[in-house]
């Protein structure tokens, strides 16, 4: 089975991103189309980009970059679980994306976003611009959760409604379809 990596973009203590990612990860396991792996950027704890060479060259000098490269390389598709900070994406996700280049190419990406009335969608729109530069394919289907705290109970567990559940399934279906279609491009060498 292809591997889907769920990336948790927010890193601050007490973040809503963790329970939301836990809910989505379980939903993805039940969906059954992917082996699921989780990349929690708080745990991975990458410093601000400290590689001397352009990531396209893959001449990494730090072990943390090698580890991150291996994880992204081993993934066939991604879901980025993202907060919206000041109408944009959290800095940690941009930093983590910038570390690598070819490892991202020709892989589909979906988004689970959350926030106030806009449900984090402004962060998603910004991220789409970044990921397409790396030849990733953002899928249209997405999970956007407005006023997300209403879905998190006292134990810190997400209680999803039907809309969230349905949206997650639709996004996972589309990720699987596009992952399969992009496979031949992934085997070709990426240049430029
Ligand atoms: C620095 C900062 C900026 C924020 N800016 C926005 C924003 O632009 N839009 C929004 O809907 N919520 C905003 N919020 C509220 C977040 O939606 C809310 O705090 C959410 O829980 C953040 O995700 P996290 O808990 O995973 O960090 C902001 C929160 C922080 C900490």
Coordinates of N, CA and C and ligand atoms in Angstrom, one line a residue:
X1 N 0.8 -1.2 0.0 CA 0.0 0.0 0.0 C 0.9 1.3 0.0
X2 N 0.4 2.3 -0.7 CA 1.2 3.6 -0.6 C 1.2 4.2 0.8
X3 N 2.1 5.0 1.0 CA 2.2 5.6 2.4 C 1.8 7.1 2.3
X4 N 0.9 7.4 3.2 CA 0.4 8.8 3.4 C 1.0 9.3 4.7
X5 N 1.7 10.4 4.6 CA 2.2 11.1 5.8 C 1.4 12.3 6.2
X6 N 0.9 12.3 7.4 CA 0.1 13.4 7.9 C 1.1 14.3 8.7
X7 N 1.2 15.5 8.2 CA 2.2 16.5 8.7 C 1.4 17.5 9.7
X8 N 1.9 17.5 10.9 CA 1.3 18.5 11.8 C 2.1 19.8 11.8
X9 N 1.4 20.8 11.3 CA 2.1 22.1 11.0 C 2.4 23.0 12.2
X10 N 1.5 22.9 13.2 CA 1.7 23.8 14.3 C 2.5 23.1 15.4
X11 N 3.2 23.9 16.2 CA 4.2 23.3 17.1 C 4.0 23.8 18.5
X12 N 3.1 24.8 18.8 CA 3.1 25.4 20.1 C 2.5 24.5 21.1
X13 N 2.9 24.6 22.4 CA 2.3 23.8 23.5 C 0.8 24.0 23.5
X14 N 0.0 22.9 23.7 CA -1.4 23.0 23.8 C -2.1 23.2 22.4
X15 N -1.4 23.0 21.3 CA -2.0 23.3 20.0 C -3.2 22.4 19.7
X16 N -4.1 23.0 19.0 CA -5.3 22.2 18.5 C -4.9 21.2 17.4
X17 N -3.8 21.5 16.7 CA -3.3 20.7 15.6 C -3.1 19.3 16.0
X18 N -2.7 19.0 17.2 CA -2.4 17.6 17.6 C -3.7 16.8 17.7
X19 N -4.7 17.2 18.5 CA -6.0 16.4 18.4 C -6.6 16.3 17.1
X20 N -6.5 17.4 16.3 CA -7.2 17.3 15.0 C -6.4 16.3 14.1
X21 N -5.1 16.3 14.2 CA -4.3 15.4 13.4 C -4.6 13.9 13.9
X22 N -4.7 13.8 15.2 CA -5.0 12.4 15.7 C -6.4 11.9 15.2
X23 N -7.4 12.8 15.2 CA -8.7 12.4 14.6 C -8.5 12.0 13.1
X24 N -7.8 12.9 12.3 CA -7.7 12.6 10.9 C -6.9 11.4 10.6
X25 N -5.9 11.1 11.4 CA -5.0 9.9 11.2 C -5.9 8.7 11.4
X26 N -6.7 8.7 12.5 CA -7.6 7.5 12.7 C -8.6 7.4 11.6
X27 N -9.1 8.5 11.1 CA -10.1 8.5 10.0 C -9.4 7.9 8.7
X28 N -8.1 8.2 8.5 CA -7.4 7.7 7.3 C -7.1 6.2 7.5
X29 N -6.9 5.8 8.7 CA -6.6 4.3 8.9 C -7.9 3.6 8.6
X30 N -9.0 4.1 9.0 CA -10.3 3.4 8.8 C -10.6 3.4 7.3
X31 N -10.2 4.5 6.6 CA -10.5 4.6 5.1 C -9.7 3.5 4.4
X32 N -8.5 3.2 4.8 CA -7.8 2.0 4.4 C -7.0 2.0 3.1
X33 N -6.9 3.1 2.4 CA -6.2 3.2 1.2 C -4.7 3.4 1.3
X34 N -4.3 3.8 2.5 CA -2.9 4.1 2.7 C -2.4 3.5 4.0
X35 N -1.0 3.2 4.0 CA -0.3 3.1 5.3 C -0.1 4.5 5.8
X36 N -0.4 4.7 7.0 CA -0.3 6.1 7.6 C 0.9 6.3 8.4
X37 N 1.6 7.4 8.1 CA 2.7 7.8 9.0 C 2.4 9.2 9.5
X38 N 3.0 9.6 10.6 CA 2.7 11.0 11.1 C 4.1 11.7 11.3
X39 N 4.1 12.9 10.8 CA 5.3 13.8 10.9 C 4.8 15.0 11.8
X40 N 5.2 14.9 13.0 CA 4.8 16.0 14.0 C 6.0 17.0 14.0
X41 N 5.8 18.2 13.4 CA 6.9 19.1 13.3 C 7.4 19.6 14.7
X42 N 6.5 19.4 15.7 CA 7.0 19.8 17.1 C 8.0 18.8 17.6
X43 N 7.8 17.5 17.3 CA 8.7 16.4 17.7 C 10.0 16.4 16.8
X44 N 9.8 16.6 15.5 CA 10.9 16.6 14.6 C 11.9 17.7 14.8
X45 N 11.3 18.9 15.2 CA 12.1 20.0 15.8 C 13.2 20.4 14.9
X46 N 12.9 20.7 13.6 CA 14.0 21.2 12.7 C 14.4 22.6 13.1
X47 N 15.7 22.9 13.0 CA 16.0 24.3 13.2 C 15.6 25.1 12.0
X48 N 15.7 26.4 12.1 CA 15.4 27.2 10.9 C 16.5 26.8 9.9
X49 N 16.1 26.7 8.7 CA 16.9 26.1 7.6 C 18.4 26.5 7.7
X50 N 19.2 25.4 7.9 CA 20.6 25.6 8.2 C 21.5 24.8 7.3
X51 N 21.0 24.4 6.1 CA 21.8 23.7 5.1 C 22.5 24.7 4.2
X52 N 23.8 24.6 3.9 CA 24.5 25.5 3.1 C 24.2 25.4 1.6
X53 N 23.7 24.2 1.1 CA 23.5 24.0 -0.3 C 22.0 24.1 -0.6
X54 N 21.7 24.4 -1.9 CA 20.3 24.4 -2.3 C 19.8 22.9 -2.2
X55 N 18.6 22.8 -1.7 CA 18.1 21.4 -1.4 C 18.0 20.6 -2.7
X56 N 17.9 21.2 -3.9 CA 17.8 20.5 -5.2 C 19.1 19.6 -5.3
X57 N 20.2 20.0 -4.8 CA 21.4 19.2 -4.9 C 21.5 18.0 -4.0
X58 N 20.7 18.0 -3.0 CA 20.6 16.9 -2.0 C 22.0 16.6 -1.4
X59 N 22.7 17.7 -1.2 CA 24.0 17.6 -0.5 C 23.8 18.1 0.9
X60 N 23.2 17.2 1.7 CA 22.8 17.7 3.0 C 24.0 17.4 4.0
X61 N 24.2 18.4 4.9 CA 25.3 18.2 5.8 C 24.8 17.9 7.2
X62 N 23.5 18.0 7.5 CA 23.0 17.7 8.8 C 22.2 16.5 8.9
X63 N 22.4 15.8 10.0 CA 21.6 14.5 10.2 C 20.1 14.8 10.3
X64 N 19.7 15.9 10.9 CA 18.3 16.2 10.9 C 17.7 16.3 9.5
X65 N 18.5 16.8 8.6 CA 18.0 16.9 7.2 C 17.9 15.6 6.5
X66 N 18.9 14.8 6.8 CA 18.9 13.4 6.2 C 17.7 12.6 6.7
X67 N 17.4 12.8 8.0 CA 16.2 12.1 8.6 C 14.9 12.5 8.0
X68 N 14.8 13.8 7.9 CA 13.6 14.4 7.3 C 13.5 14.0 5.8
X69 N 14.6 14.0 5.1 CA 14.6 13.7 3.7 C 14.1 12.2 3.5
X70 N 14.6 11.3 4.4 CA 14.2 9.9 4.3 C 12.7 9.7 4.5
X71 N 12.2 10.5 5.5 CA 10.8 10.4 5.8 C 9.9 10.9 4.6
X72 N 10.3 12.0 4.1 CA 9.5 12.5 3.0 C 9.6 11.7 1.7
X73 N 10.8 11.2 1.5 CA 11.1 10.3 0.3 C 10.2 9.1 0.4
X74 N 10.1 8.5 1.6 CA 9.3 7.3 1.8 C 7.8 7.5 1.7
X75 N 7.4 8.7 1.5 CA 5.9 9.0 1.4 C 5.5 9.1 0.0
X76 N 4.2 8.7 -0.2 CA 3.7 8.8 -1.6 C 2.6 9.9 -1.7
X77 N 2.2 10.3 -0.6 CA 1.1 11.4 -0.5 C 1.2 12.1 0.9
X78 N 0.7 13.3 0.9 CA 0.7 14.0 2.2 C -0.6 14.6 2.5
X79 N -0.9 14.8 3.8 CA -1.9 15.6 4.3 C -1.3 16.6 5.3
X80 N -1.4 17.9 5.0 CA -0.9 18.9 6.0 C -2.1 19.4 6.8
X81 N -1.9 19.1 8.1 CA -2.9 19.6 9.1 C -2.4 21.0 9.6
X82 N -3.1 22.0 9.2 CA -2.6 23.4 9.4 C -3.5 24.3 10.1
X83 N -2.9 25.1 11.0 CA -3.6 26.2 11.6 C -3.4 27.4 10.7
X84 N -4.1 28.5 11.0 CA -3.9 29.8 10.3 C -3.4 30.8 11.3
X85 N -2.2 31.3 11.0 CA -1.7 32.4 11.9 C -1.6 33.7 11.1
X86 N -2.3 34.7 11.6 CA -2.3 36.0 10.9 C -2.5 35.9 9.4
X87 N -3.6 35.1 9.1 CA -4.0 35.0 7.7 C -3.0 34.2 6.8
X88 N -2.1 33.5 7.5 CA -1.1 32.7 6.7 C -0.8 31.4 7.3
X89 N 0.2 30.7 6.8 CA 0.5 29.4 7.4 C 1.5 29.5 8.5
X90 N 1.6 28.6 9.4 CA 2.6 28.6 10.5 C 4.0 28.5 9.9
X91 N 4.9 29.2 10.5 CA 6.3 29.3 10.0 C 6.9 27.9 9.9
X92 N 6.6 27.0 10.9 CA 7.3 25.7 10.9 C 7.0 24.9 9.7
X93 N 5.8 25.0 9.1 CA 5.6 24.2 7.9 C 6.3 24.7 6.7
X94 N 6.4 26.0 6.6 CA 7.2 26.6 5.5 C 8.7 26.2 5.6
X95 N 9.2 26.2 6.8 CA 10.6 25.8 7.1 C 10.8 24.3 6.7
X96 N 9.9 23.5 7.1 CA 10.0 22.1 6.8 C 9.9 21.8 5.3
X97 N 9.1 22.5 4.6 CA 9.0 22.3 3.2 C 10.3 22.8 2.5
X98 N 10.8 23.9 2.9 CA 12.0 24.5 2.3 C 13.2 23.6 2.4
X99 N 13.3 22.8 3.4 CA 14.5 21.9 3.6 C 14.8 21.0 2.5
X100 N 13.7 20.6 1.7 CA 13.9 19.5 0.7 C 13.4 20.0 -0.6
X101 N 13.6 19.2 -1.6 CA 13.2 19.6 -3.0 C 12.6 18.4 -3.7
X102 N 13.5 17.5 -4.3 CA 13.0 16.4 -5.1 C 12.1 15.5 -4.3
X103 N 12.3 15.4 -3.0 CA 11.6 14.5 -2.2 C 10.1 14.7 -2.3
X104 N 9.7 16.0 -2.6 CA 8.2 16.3 -2.6 C 7.6 16.1 -4.0
X105 N 8.4 16.0 -5.0 CA 7.9 16.1 -6.4 C 6.9 15.0 -6.8
X106 N 5.9 15.4 -7.5 CA 4.9 14.6 -8.1 C 4.2 13.7 -7.0
X107 N 3.9 14.3 -5.9 CA 3.2 13.7 -4.9 C 1.9 14.5 -4.5
X108 N 0.8 13.9 -4.4 CA -0.4 14.7 -4.1 C -0.4 15.2 -2.6
X109 N -1.1 16.3 -2.4 CA -1.2 16.8 -1.0 C -2.6 17.3 -0.8
X110 N -3.1 16.9 0.4 CA -4.4 17.4 0.8 C -4.2 18.2 2.1
X111 N -5.3 19.0 2.5 CA -5.2 19.9 3.6 C -6.3 19.7 4.6
X112 N -6.0 19.6 5.9 CA -7.0 19.7 7.0 C -6.6 21.1 7.6
X113 N -7.6 22.0 7.6 CA -7.3 23.3 8.2 C -8.4 23.6 9.2
X114 N -8.1 24.5 10.1 CA -9.0 24.9 11.1 C -8.7 26.3 11.6
X115 N -9.7 26.9 12.2 CA -9.5 28.3 12.7 C -10.8 28.9 13.0
X116 N -10.9 30.3 12.8 CA -12.2 31.0 13.0 C -13.1 30.8 11.8
X117 N -13.8 31.9 11.5 CA -14.8 31.8 10.4 C -14.3 31.3 9.1
X118 N -13.0 31.6 8.8 CA -12.5 31.2 7.5 C -11.9 29.8 7.6
X119 N -12.0 29.1 8.7 CA -11.6 27.7 8.9 C -10.1 27.4 8.4
X120 N -9.3 28.4 8.5 CA -7.9 28.2 8.1 C -7.6 28.2 6.6
X121 N -8.7 28.5 5.8 CA -8.5 28.4 4.3 C -7.5 29.4 3.7
X122 N -7.3 30.5 4.4 CA -6.3 31.5 3.9 C -4.9 30.9 4.0
X123 N -4.7 30.1 5.0 CA -3.4 29.4 5.1 C -3.2 28.3 4.0
X124 N -4.3 27.7 3.8 CA -4.3 26.6 2.7 C -4.0 27.2 1.4
X125 N -4.6 28.4 1.1 CA -4.4 29.0 -0.2 C -2.9 29.4 -0.4
X126 N -2.4 29.9 0.7 CA -0.9 30.3 0.6 C -0.1 29.0 0.4
X127 N -0.4 28.0 1.1 CA 0.4 26.8 1.0 C 0.3 26.2 -0.4
X128 N -0.8 26.3 -1.0 CA -0.9 25.7 -2.4 C 0.1 26.4 -3.3
X129 N 0.3 27.7 -3.2 CA 1.3 28.4 -4.0 C 2.7 27.8 -3.7
X130 N 3.0 27.5 -2.5 CA 4.3 27.0 -2.1 C 4.5 25.6 -2.7
X131 N 3.6 24.7 -2.4 CA 3.7 23.3 -2.8 C 3.8 23.1 -4.3
X132 N 3.1 23.9 -5.1 CA 3.1 23.6 -6.5 C 4.5 24.0 -7.1
X133 N 5.2 24.9 -6.4 CA 6.6 25.2 -6.8 C 7.5 24.0 -6.8
X134 N 7.1 23.1 -5.9 CA 7.9 21.8 -5.7 C 7.3 20.7 -6.4
X135 N 6.4 21.0 -7.4 CA 5.8 20.0 -8.2 C 4.9 19.0 -7.4
X136 N 4.4 19.5 -6.3 CA 3.4 18.7 -5.6 C 2.0 19.0 -6.2
X137 N 1.1 18.1 -6.1 CA -0.2 18.3 -6.6 C -1.3 18.5 -5.5
X138 N -1.7 19.7 -5.2 CA -2.8 19.9 -4.2 C -4.1 19.4 -4.7
X139 N -4.8 18.6 -4.0 CA -6.1 18.1 -4.4 C -7.2 19.1 -4.0
X140 N -8.2 19.2 -4.8 CA -9.3 20.1 -4.5 C -10.0 19.8 -3.2
X141 N -10.3 18.5 -3.0 CA -11.0 18.1 -1.8 C -10.2 18.4 -0.5
X142 N -10.9 18.9 0.5 CA -10.2 19.3 1.7 C -11.1 19.3 2.9
X143 N -10.5 19.3 4.1 CA -11.3 19.3 5.3 C -11.0 20.7 6.0
X144 N -12.0 21.5 6.1 CA -11.8 22.9 6.6 C -12.8 23.0 7.8
X145 N -12.2 23.2 9.0 CA -13.0 23.2 10.2 C -13.1 24.6 10.8
X146 N -14.3 25.2 10.7 CA -14.5 26.5 11.3 C -14.8 26.4 12.8
X147 N -14.3 27.4 13.6 CA -14.5 27.4 15.0 C -14.2 26.0 15.6
X148 N -13.0 25.6 15.4 CA -12.6 24.2 15.7 C -12.8 23.8 17.2
X149 N -12.7 24.7 18.1 CA -12.8 24.3 19.5 C -14.1 23.7 19.9
X150 N -15.2 24.0 19.1 CA -16.4 23.4 19.4 C -16.4 21.8 19.2
X151 N -15.4 21.4 18.4 CA -15.3 19.9 18.1 C -14.3 19.2 19.0
X152 N -13.7 19.9 20.0 CA -12.7 19.3 20.8 C -13.3 19.2 22.2
X153 N -13.5 18.0 22.8 CA -14.1 17.9 24.1 C -13.1 18.1 25.2
X154 N -13.6 17.9 26.5 CA -12.7 18.2 27.7 C -11.5 17.3 27.7
X155 N -11.6 16.1 27.2 CA -10.4 15.2 27.2 C -9.5 15.5 26.0
X156 N -9.8 16.6 25.3 CA -8.9 16.9 24.2 C -9.1 16.0 23.0
X157 N -10.3 15.4 22.9 CA -10.5 14.5 21.7 C -11.5 15.2 20.7
X158 N -11.2 15.0 19.5 CA -12.1 15.6 18.5 C -13.3 14.8 18.3
X159 N -14.5 15.5 18.4 CA -15.8 14.8 18.0 C -16.2 15.4 16.7
X160 N -15.9 14.6 15.7 CA -16.2 15.1 14.3 C -17.7 15.1 14.0
X161 N -18.1 16.0 13.2 CA -19.5 15.9 12.7 C -19.5 15.2 11.3
X162 N -20.7 15.0 10.8 CA -20.8 14.2 9.5 C -20.0 14.9 8.3
X163 N -20.1 16.2 8.4 CA -19.5 17.0 7.2 C -17.9 16.8 7.2
X164 N -17.3 16.8 8.4 CA -15.9 16.6 8.5 C -15.6 15.1 8.1
X165 N -16.4 14.2 8.6 CA -16.1 12.8 8.3 C -16.2 12.6 6.7
X166 N -17.2 13.1 6.1 CA -17.5 13.0 4.7 C -16.3 13.6 3.9
X167 N -16.0 14.8 4.3 CA -14.9 15.6 3.6 C -13.6 14.8 3.7
X168 N -13.3 14.2 4.8 CA -12.1 13.5 5.0 C -12.0 12.3 4.0
X169 N -13.1 11.6 3.9 CA -13.2 10.4 3.0 C -13.1 10.8 1.6
X170 N -13.7 11.9 1.2 CA -13.6 12.4 -0.2 C -12.1 12.8 -0.5
X171 N -11.5 13.5 0.4 CA -10.1 13.9 0.2 C -9.2 12.6 0.1
X172 N -9.4 11.7 0.9 CA -8.6 10.5 0.9 C -8.8 9.7 -0.4
X173 N -10.0 9.6 -0.9 CA -10.3 9.0 -2.2 C -9.5 9.6 -3.3
X174 N -9.5 11.0 -3.3 CA -8.9 11.7 -4.4 C -7.3 11.6 -4.2
X175 N -6.8 11.6 -3.0 CA -5.4 11.4 -2.8 C -5.0 10.1 -3.4
X176 N -5.7 9.1 -3.2 CA -5.4 7.8 -3.7 C -5.4 7.7 -5.2
X177 N -6.4 8.3 -5.8 CA -6.5 8.4 -7.3 C -5.3 9.1 -7.9
X178 N -5.0 10.2 -7.3 CA -3.9 11.1 -7.9 C -2.5 10.5 -7.6
X179 N -2.4 9.9 -6.4 CA -1.1 9.2 -6.1 C -0.8 8.1 -7.1
X180 N -1.8 7.4 -7.5 CA -1.6 6.3 -8.5 C -1.3 6.9 -9.8
X181 N -2.0 7.9 -10.2 CA -1.7 8.5 -11.6 C -0.4 9.2 -11.7
X182 N 0.2 9.7 -10.6 CA 1.4 10.4 -10.6 C 2.7 9.4 -10.5
X183 N 2.4 8.2 -10.3 CA 3.5 7.2 -10.0 C 4.6 7.2 -11.1
X184 N 4.1 7.3 -12.3 CA 5.1 7.2 -13.4 C 6.0 8.4 -13.4
X185 N 5.4 9.6 -13.1 CA 6.3 10.8 -13.1 C 7.3 10.7 -11.9
X186 N 6.9 10.1 -10.8 CA 7.8 10.0 -9.7 C 9.0 9.1 -10.0
X187 N 8.9 8.2 -10.9 CA 10.0 7.3 -11.2 C 11.0 8.1 -12.1
X188 N 10.5 9.1 -12.8 CA 11.4 9.8 -13.7 C 12.3 10.8 -12.9
X189 N 13.5 11.1 -13.5 CA 14.4 12.0 -12.7 C 13.9 13.4 -12.8
X190 N 14.0 14.1 -11.7 CA 13.5 15.5 -11.6 C 14.8 16.4 -11.8
X191 N 14.7 17.3 -12.7 CA 15.8 18.3 -12.9 C 15.3 19.7 -12.8
X192 N 16.2 20.7 -12.8 CA 15.8 22.1 -12.8 C 15.4 22.7 -11.5
Ligands
LIG1 C1 -0.1 33.7 16.3 C2 -1.5 33.4 16.1 C3 -2.2 34.0 15.0 C4 -3.5 33.6 14.7 N1 -4.1 34.1 13.6 C5 -5.3 33.6 13.2 C6 -5.8 33.9 11.9 O1 -5.3 34.6 11.2 N2 -7.0 33.3 11.6 C7 -7.7 32.4 12.4 O2 -8.7 31.9 12.0 N3 -7.2 32.1 13.7 C8 -6.0 32.7 14.1 N4 -5.5 32.3 15.3 C9 -6.3 31.5 16.2 C10 -6.1 30.1 15.9 O3 -7.0 29.6 14.9 C11 -6.2 29.2 17.1 O4 -5.4 29.7 18.1 C12 -5.7 27.7 16.7 O5 -5.9 26.9 17.9 C13 -4.3 27.7 16.3 O6 -3.8 26.4 16.0 P1 -2.9 25.6 17.0 O7 -3.7 25.5 18.3 O8 -2.7 24.3 16.3 O9 -1.6 26.4 17.1 C14 -4.2 32.7 15.6 C15 -3.5 32.1 16.7 C16 -2.2 32.5 16.9 C17 -1.5 31.8 18.1

